[in-house]
mmCIF file with all atom_site columns, C-alpha atoms and ligand atoms in Angstrom:
data_model
loop_
_atom_site.group_PDB
_atom_site.id
_atom_site.type_symbol
_atom_site.label_atom_id
_atom_site.label_alt_id
_atom_site.label_comp_id
_atom_site.label_asym_id
_atom_site.label_entity_id
_atom_site.label_seq_id
_atom_site.pdbx_PDB_ins_code
_atom_site.Cartn_x
_atom_site.Cartn_y
_atom_site.Cartn_z
_atom_site.occupancy
_atom_site.B_iso_or_equiv
_atom_site.pdbx_formal_charge
_atom_site.auth_seq_id
_atom_site.auth_comp_id
_atom_site.auth_asym_id
_atom_site.auth_atom_id
_atom_site.pdbx_PDB_model_num
ATOM   1   C  CA  . UNK B 1 1   ? 0.002   0.003   0.000   1.00 49.00 ? 1   UNK B CA  1
ATOM   2   C  CA  . UNK B 1 2   ? 1.287   3.424   -0.930  1.00 53.00 ? 2   UNK B CA  1
ATOM   3   C  CA  . UNK B 1 3   ? 2.241   5.526   2.024   1.00 55.00 ? 3   UNK B CA  1
ATOM   4   C  CA  . UNK B 1 4   ? 0.089   8.605   2.308   1.00 51.00 ? 4   UNK B CA  1
ATOM   5   C  CA  . UNK B 1 5   ? 1.749   11.953  1.816   1.00 51.00 ? 5   UNK B CA  1
ATOM   6   C  CA  . UNK B 1 6   ? 1.069   14.242  4.687   1.00 45.00 ? 6   UNK B CA  1
ATOM   7   C  CA  . UNK B 1 7   ? 2.147   17.646  5.764   1.00 53.00 ? 7   UNK B CA  1
ATOM   8   C  CA  . UNK B 1 8   ? 3.622   17.378  9.206   1.00 64.00 ? 8   UNK B CA  1
ATOM   9   C  CA  . UNK B 1 9   ? 6.909   17.259  10.955  1.00 87.00 ? 9   UNK B CA  1
ATOM   10  C  CA  . UNK B 1 10  ? 6.735   13.507  11.332  1.00 92.00 ? 10  UNK B CA  1
ATOM   11  C  CA  . UNK B 1 11  ? 8.556   10.944  9.164   1.00 94.00 ? 11  UNK B CA  1
ATOM   12  C  CA  . UNK B 1 12  ? 6.337   9.547   6.383   1.00 93.00 ? 12  UNK B CA  1
ATOM   13  C  CA  . UNK B 1 13  ? 7.620   6.053   7.087   1.00 94.00 ? 13  UNK B CA  1
ATOM   14  C  CA  . UNK B 1 14  ? 8.072   5.594   10.798  1.00 94.00 ? 14  UNK B CA  1
ATOM   15  C  CA  . UNK B 1 15  ? 6.147   8.603   12.097  1.00 93.00 ? 15  UNK B CA  1
ATOM   16  C  CA  . UNK B 1 16  ? 9.159   9.673   14.125  1.00 93.00 ? 16  UNK B CA  1
ATOM   17  C  CA  . UNK B 1 17  ? 9.273   13.395  14.888  1.00 92.00 ? 17  UNK B CA  1
ATOM   18  C  CA  . UNK B 1 18  ? 11.536  15.165  12.426  1.00 91.00 ? 18  UNK B CA  1
ATOM   19  C  CA  . UNK B 1 19  ? 13.978  17.788  13.476  1.00 85.00 ? 19  UNK B CA  1
ATOM   20  C  CA  . UNK B 1 20  ? 15.659  20.262  11.151  1.00 82.00 ? 20  UNK B CA  1
ATOM   21  C  CA  . UNK B 1 21  ? 14.238  21.739  7.930   1.00 82.00 ? 21  UNK B CA  1
ATOM   22  C  CA  . UNK B 1 22  ? 10.468  22.136  7.867   1.00 81.00 ? 22  UNK B CA  1
ATOM   23  C  CA  . UNK B 1 23  ? 10.131  20.493  4.406   1.00 87.00 ? 23  UNK B CA  1
ATOM   24  C  CA  . UNK B 1 24  ? 11.918  17.306  5.477   1.00 90.00 ? 24  UNK B CA  1
ATOM   25  C  CA  . UNK B 1 25  ? 9.743   14.230  4.970   1.00 92.00 ? 25  UNK B CA  1
ATOM   26  C  CA  . UNK B 1 26  ? 11.925  11.552  6.516   1.00 94.00 ? 26  UNK B CA  1
ATOM   27  C  CA  . UNK B 1 27  ? 13.774  11.202  9.768   1.00 93.00 ? 27  UNK B CA  1
ATOM   28  C  CA  . UNK B 1 28  ? 16.838  9.600   8.137   1.00 94.00 ? 28  UNK B CA  1
ATOM   29  C  CA  . UNK B 1 29  ? 18.258  8.127   4.923   1.00 95.00 ? 29  UNK B CA  1
ATOM   30  C  CA  . UNK B 1 30  ? 17.013  4.661   5.793   1.00 96.00 ? 30  UNK B CA  1
ATOM   31  C  CA  . UNK B 1 31  ? 13.370  5.814   5.906   1.00 96.00 ? 31  UNK B CA  1
ATOM   32  C  CA  . UNK B 1 32  ? 13.842  7.867   2.726   1.00 95.00 ? 32  UNK B CA  1
ATOM   33  C  CA  . UNK B 1 33  ? 15.258  4.834   0.873   1.00 96.00 ? 33  UNK B CA  1
ATOM   34  C  CA  . UNK B 1 34  ? 12.571  2.537   2.182   1.00 96.00 ? 34  UNK B CA  1
ATOM   35  C  CA  . UNK B 1 35  ? 9.833   4.970   1.088   1.00 96.00 ? 35  UNK B CA  1
ATOM   36  C  CA  . UNK B 1 36  ? 11.185  5.227   -2.465  1.00 94.00 ? 36  UNK B CA  1
ATOM   37  C  CA  . UNK B 1 37  ? 11.831  1.505   -2.633  1.00 95.00 ? 37  UNK B CA  1
ATOM   38  C  CA  . UNK B 1 38  ? 8.183   0.852   -1.761  1.00 93.00 ? 38  UNK B CA  1
ATOM   39  C  CA  . UNK B 1 39  ? 6.937   3.280   -4.433  1.00 91.00 ? 39  UNK B CA  1
ATOM   40  C  CA  . UNK B 1 40  ? 9.212   1.725   -7.073  1.00 93.00 ? 40  UNK B CA  1
ATOM   41  C  CA  . UNK B 1 41  ? 8.160   -1.745  -6.101  1.00 94.00 ? 41  UNK B CA  1
ATOM   42  C  CA  . UNK B 1 42  ? 4.483   -0.861  -6.507  1.00 91.00 ? 42  UNK B CA  1
ATOM   43  C  CA  . UNK B 1 43  ? 4.963   0.631   -9.975  1.00 91.00 ? 43  UNK B CA  1
ATOM   44  C  CA  . UNK B 1 44  ? 7.227   -2.239  -11.022 1.00 93.00 ? 44  UNK B CA  1
ATOM   45  C  CA  . UNK B 1 45  ? 4.575   -4.727  -9.941  1.00 94.00 ? 45  UNK B CA  1
ATOM   46  C  CA  . UNK B 1 46  ? 1.914   -2.821  -11.875 1.00 92.00 ? 46  UNK B CA  1
ATOM   47  C  CA  . UNK B 1 47  ? 4.105   -2.664  -14.991 1.00 94.00 ? 47  UNK B CA  1
ATOM   48  C  CA  . UNK B 1 48  ? 4.982   -6.353  -14.725 1.00 95.00 ? 48  UNK B CA  1
ATOM   49  C  CA  . UNK B 1 49  ? 1.311   -7.330  -14.415 1.00 95.00 ? 49  UNK B CA  1
ATOM   50  C  CA  . UNK B 1 50  ? 0.341   -5.179  -17.412 1.00 95.00 ? 50  UNK B CA  1
ATOM   51  C  CA  . UNK B 1 51  ? 3.219   -6.593  -19.477 1.00 95.00 ? 51  UNK B CA  1
ATOM   52  C  CA  . UNK B 1 52  ? 2.159   -10.133 -18.602 1.00 96.00 ? 52  UNK B CA  1
ATOM   53  C  CA  . UNK B 1 53  ? -1.419  -9.421  -19.675 1.00 97.00 ? 53  UNK B CA  1
ATOM   54  C  CA  . UNK B 1 54  ? -0.206  -7.875  -22.947 1.00 97.00 ? 54  UNK B CA  1
ATOM   55  C  CA  . UNK B 1 55  ? 2.131   -10.781 -23.618 1.00 96.00 ? 55  UNK B CA  1
ATOM   56  C  CA  . UNK B 1 56  ? -0.688  -13.235 -22.897 1.00 97.00 ? 56  UNK B CA  1
ATOM   57  C  CA  . UNK B 1 57  ? -2.938  -11.383 -25.376 1.00 97.00 ? 57  UNK B CA  1
ATOM   58  C  CA  . UNK B 1 58  ? -0.197  -11.466 -28.013 1.00 97.00 ? 58  UNK B CA  1
ATOM   59  C  CA  . UNK B 1 59  ? 0.458   -15.141 -27.386 1.00 97.00 ? 59  UNK B CA  1
ATOM   60  C  CA  . UNK B 1 60  ? -3.266  -15.948 -27.825 1.00 96.00 ? 60  UNK B CA  1
ATOM   61  C  CA  . UNK B 1 61  ? -3.398  -13.998 -31.103 1.00 96.00 ? 61  UNK B CA  1
ATOM   62  C  CA  . UNK B 1 62  ? -0.145  -15.587 -32.300 1.00 95.00 ? 62  UNK B CA  1
ATOM   63  C  CA  . UNK B 1 63  ? -1.387  -19.095 -31.516 1.00 95.00 ? 63  UNK B CA  1
ATOM   64  C  CA  . UNK B 1 64  ? -4.482  -18.502 -33.654 1.00 94.00 ? 64  UNK B CA  1
ATOM   65  C  CA  . UNK B 1 65  ? -2.375  -16.945 -36.417 1.00 92.00 ? 65  UNK B CA  1
ATOM   66  C  CA  . UNK B 1 66  ? 0.147   -19.822 -36.298 1.00 92.00 ? 66  UNK B CA  1
ATOM   67  C  CA  . UNK B 1 67  ? -2.698  -22.303 -36.670 1.00 90.00 ? 67  UNK B CA  1
ATOM   68  C  CA  . UNK B 1 68  ? -3.423  -20.681 -40.035 1.00 88.00 ? 68  UNK B CA  1
ATOM   69  C  CA  . UNK B 1 69  ? -6.680  -19.079 -38.987 1.00 88.00 ? 69  UNK B CA  1
ATOM   70  C  CA  . UNK B 1 70  ? -7.168  -15.471 -40.093 1.00 89.00 ? 70  UNK B CA  1
ATOM   71  C  CA  . UNK B 1 71  ? -10.487 -15.038 -38.354 1.00 94.00 ? 71  UNK B CA  1
ATOM   72  C  CA  . UNK B 1 72  ? -11.569 -15.794 -34.812 1.00 96.00 ? 72  UNK B CA  1
ATOM   73  C  CA  . UNK B 1 73  ? -14.643 -15.228 -32.694 1.00 96.00 ? 73  UNK B CA  1
ATOM   74  C  CA  . UNK B 1 74  ? -14.795 -13.100 -29.571 1.00 96.00 ? 74  UNK B CA  1
ATOM   75  C  CA  . UNK B 1 75  ? -15.876 -16.247 -27.708 1.00 96.00 ? 75  UNK B CA  1
ATOM   76  C  CA  . UNK B 1 76  ? -12.749 -18.066 -28.872 1.00 95.00 ? 76  UNK B CA  1
ATOM   77  C  CA  . UNK B 1 77  ? -10.607 -15.175 -27.608 1.00 96.00 ? 77  UNK B CA  1
ATOM   78  C  CA  . UNK B 1 78  ? -12.469 -14.881 -24.318 1.00 96.00 ? 78  UNK B CA  1
ATOM   79  C  CA  . UNK B 1 79  ? -12.235 -18.605 -23.615 1.00 96.00 ? 79  UNK B CA  1
ATOM   80  C  CA  . UNK B 1 80  ? -8.470  -18.394 -24.138 1.00 95.00 ? 80  UNK B CA  1
ATOM   81  C  CA  . UNK B 1 81  ? -8.307  -15.677 -21.497 1.00 96.00 ? 81  UNK B CA  1
ATOM   82  C  CA  . UNK B 1 82  ? -7.913  -12.784 -23.892 1.00 97.00 ? 82  UNK B CA  1
ATOM   83  C  CA  . UNK B 1 83  ? -8.236  -9.382  -22.214 1.00 97.00 ? 83  UNK B CA  1
ATOM   84  C  CA  . UNK B 1 84  ? -10.038 -6.967  -24.549 1.00 96.00 ? 84  UNK B CA  1
ATOM   85  C  CA  . UNK B 1 85  ? -9.355  -4.036  -22.231 1.00 96.00 ? 85  UNK B CA  1
ATOM   86  C  CA  . UNK B 1 86  ? -5.642  -3.726  -22.964 1.00 96.00 ? 86  UNK B CA  1
ATOM   87  C  CA  . UNK B 1 87  ? -3.521  -3.312  -26.066 1.00 96.00 ? 87  UNK B CA  1
ATOM   88  C  CA  . UNK B 1 88  ? -0.291  -1.566  -27.023 1.00 94.00 ? 88  UNK B CA  1
ATOM   89  C  CA  . UNK B 1 89  ? -1.657  0.600   -29.828 1.00 93.00 ? 89  UNK B CA  1
ATOM   90  C  CA  . UNK B 1 90  ? -4.684  1.485   -31.877 1.00 94.00 ? 90  UNK B CA  1
ATOM   91  C  CA  . UNK B 1 91  ? -4.814  2.201   -35.578 1.00 91.00 ? 91  UNK B CA  1
ATOM   92  C  CA  . UNK B 1 92  ? -7.880  3.613   -37.319 1.00 92.00 ? 92  UNK B CA  1
ATOM   93  C  CA  . UNK B 1 93  ? -7.797  3.227   -41.077 1.00 90.00 ? 93  UNK B CA  1
ATOM   94  C  CA  . UNK B 1 94  ? -9.288  5.563   -43.649 1.00 93.00 ? 94  UNK B CA  1
ATOM   95  C  CA  . UNK B 1 95  ? -12.564 3.622   -43.574 1.00 92.00 ? 95  UNK B CA  1
ATOM   96  C  CA  . UNK B 1 96  ? -12.868 4.162   -39.814 1.00 93.00 ? 96  UNK B CA  1
ATOM   97  C  CA  . UNK B 1 97  ? -12.095 0.558   -38.822 1.00 93.00 ? 97  UNK B CA  1
ATOM   98  C  CA  . UNK B 1 98  ? -10.256 0.327   -35.506 1.00 95.00 ? 98  UNK B CA  1
ATOM   99  C  CA  . UNK B 1 99  ? -7.332  -2.080  -35.267 1.00 94.00 ? 99  UNK B CA  1
ATOM   100 C  CA  . UNK B 1 100 ? -6.221  -3.044  -31.764 1.00 96.00 ? 100 UNK B CA  1
ATOM   101 C  CA  . UNK B 1 101 ? -2.622  -4.206  -31.505 1.00 95.00 ? 101 UNK B CA  1
ATOM   102 C  CA  . UNK B 1 102 ? -0.744  -6.245  -28.936 1.00 95.00 ? 102 UNK B CA  1
ATOM   103 C  CA  . UNK B 1 103 ? 2.758   -5.418  -30.093 1.00 93.00 ? 103 UNK B CA  1
ATOM   104 C  CA  . UNK B 1 104 ? 2.933   -6.641  -33.706 1.00 92.00 ? 104 UNK B CA  1
ATOM   105 C  CA  . UNK B 1 105 ? -0.293  -8.654  -33.889 1.00 94.00 ? 105 UNK B CA  1
ATOM   106 C  CA  . UNK B 1 106 ? -3.698  -7.073  -33.859 1.00 94.00 ? 106 UNK B CA  1
ATOM   107 C  CA  . UNK B 1 107 ? -7.349  -7.643  -34.554 1.00 96.00 ? 107 UNK B CA  1
ATOM   108 C  CA  . UNK B 1 108 ? -10.159 -5.740  -36.158 1.00 96.00 ? 108 UNK B CA  1
ATOM   109 C  CA  . UNK B 1 109 ? -13.874 -6.384  -35.812 1.00 96.00 ? 109 UNK B CA  1
ATOM   110 C  CA  . UNK B 1 110 ? -15.484 -7.771  -38.939 1.00 95.00 ? 110 UNK B CA  1
ATOM   111 C  CA  . UNK B 1 111 ? -18.913 -7.865  -37.327 1.00 95.00 ? 111 UNK B CA  1
ATOM   112 C  CA  . UNK B 1 112 ? -21.013 -10.668 -35.935 1.00 95.00 ? 112 UNK B CA  1
ATOM   113 C  CA  . UNK B 1 113 ? -18.672 -11.032 -32.936 1.00 96.00 ? 113 UNK B CA  1
ATOM   114 C  CA  . UNK B 1 114 ? -15.781 -12.009 -35.149 1.00 97.00 ? 114 UNK B CA  1
ATOM   115 C  CA  . UNK B 1 115 ? -12.336 -10.541 -35.648 1.00 97.00 ? 115 UNK B CA  1
ATOM   116 C  CA  . UNK B 1 116 ? -9.818  -10.632 -38.402 1.00 96.00 ? 116 UNK B CA  1
ATOM   117 C  CA  . UNK B 1 117 ? -6.204  -10.946 -37.293 1.00 95.00 ? 117 UNK B CA  1
ATOM   118 C  CA  . UNK B 1 118 ? -3.699  -8.470  -38.663 1.00 93.00 ? 118 UNK B CA  1
ATOM   119 C  CA  . UNK B 1 119 ? 0.061   -8.212  -38.522 1.00 89.00 ? 119 UNK B CA  1
ATOM   120 C  CA  . UNK B 1 120 ? 2.138   -5.112  -38.380 1.00 82.00 ? 120 UNK B CA  1
ATOM   121 C  CA  . UNK B 1 121 ? 4.637   -4.701  -41.166 1.00 70.00 ? 121 UNK B CA  1
ATOM   122 C  CA  . UNK B 1 122 ? 8.033   -4.846  -39.451 1.00 61.00 ? 122 UNK B CA  1
ATOM   123 C  CA  . UNK B 1 123 ? 9.913   -3.031  -42.208 1.00 53.00 ? 123 UNK B CA  1
ATOM   124 C  CA  . UNK B 1 124 ? 7.760   0.035   -42.618 1.00 43.00 ? 124 UNK B CA  1
ATOM   125 C  CA  . UNK B 1 125 ? 6.516   1.638   -39.464 1.00 51.00 ? 125 UNK B CA  1
ATOM   126 C  CA  . UNK B 1 126 ? 3.838   3.663   -41.235 1.00 47.00 ? 126 UNK B CA  1
ATOM   127 C  CA  . UNK B 1 127 ? 2.528   0.815   -43.318 1.00 48.00 ? 127 UNK B CA  1
ATOM   128 C  CA  . UNK B 1 128 ? 0.176   -1.857  -42.089 1.00 49.00 ? 128 UNK B CA  1
ATOM   129 C  CA  . UNK B 1 129 ? -0.623  -5.267  -43.425 1.00 48.00 ? 129 UNK B CA  1
ATOM   130 C  CA  . UNK B 1 130 ? -4.212  -6.369  -43.340 1.00 48.00 ? 130 UNK B CA  1
HETATM 131 ZN ZN1 . ZN  V 2 .   ? 11.627  7.510   9.803   1.00 53.28 ? 201 ZN  V ZN1 1
#
């Protein structure tokens, strides 16, 4: 749990009374280090969890693509544990179709709860393969 910032003359970590400058937040270097370590750990955990979810999404899309299928249903994705709420990028083409990418593999709705898989062209950043 993130330690709450507070305005007082007590250490944010151990609540020890702080002497010295009024803007000091920690009683000593140990408490300062421990505070920043905790904050870094929380963001690292969040980033790691998000990366794992993104990698899982990509792996699900890649598995379908590797099997030779170009189209899949939302049910098929959901049953595999696909998380529709996260992606690495979005591309909207000139016809208004939205492509959701997990790194280099994406999907676009083709209606009727089905998606067409798409791959990003590795050689040309601005060009997209559909
Ligand atoms: Zn302290």
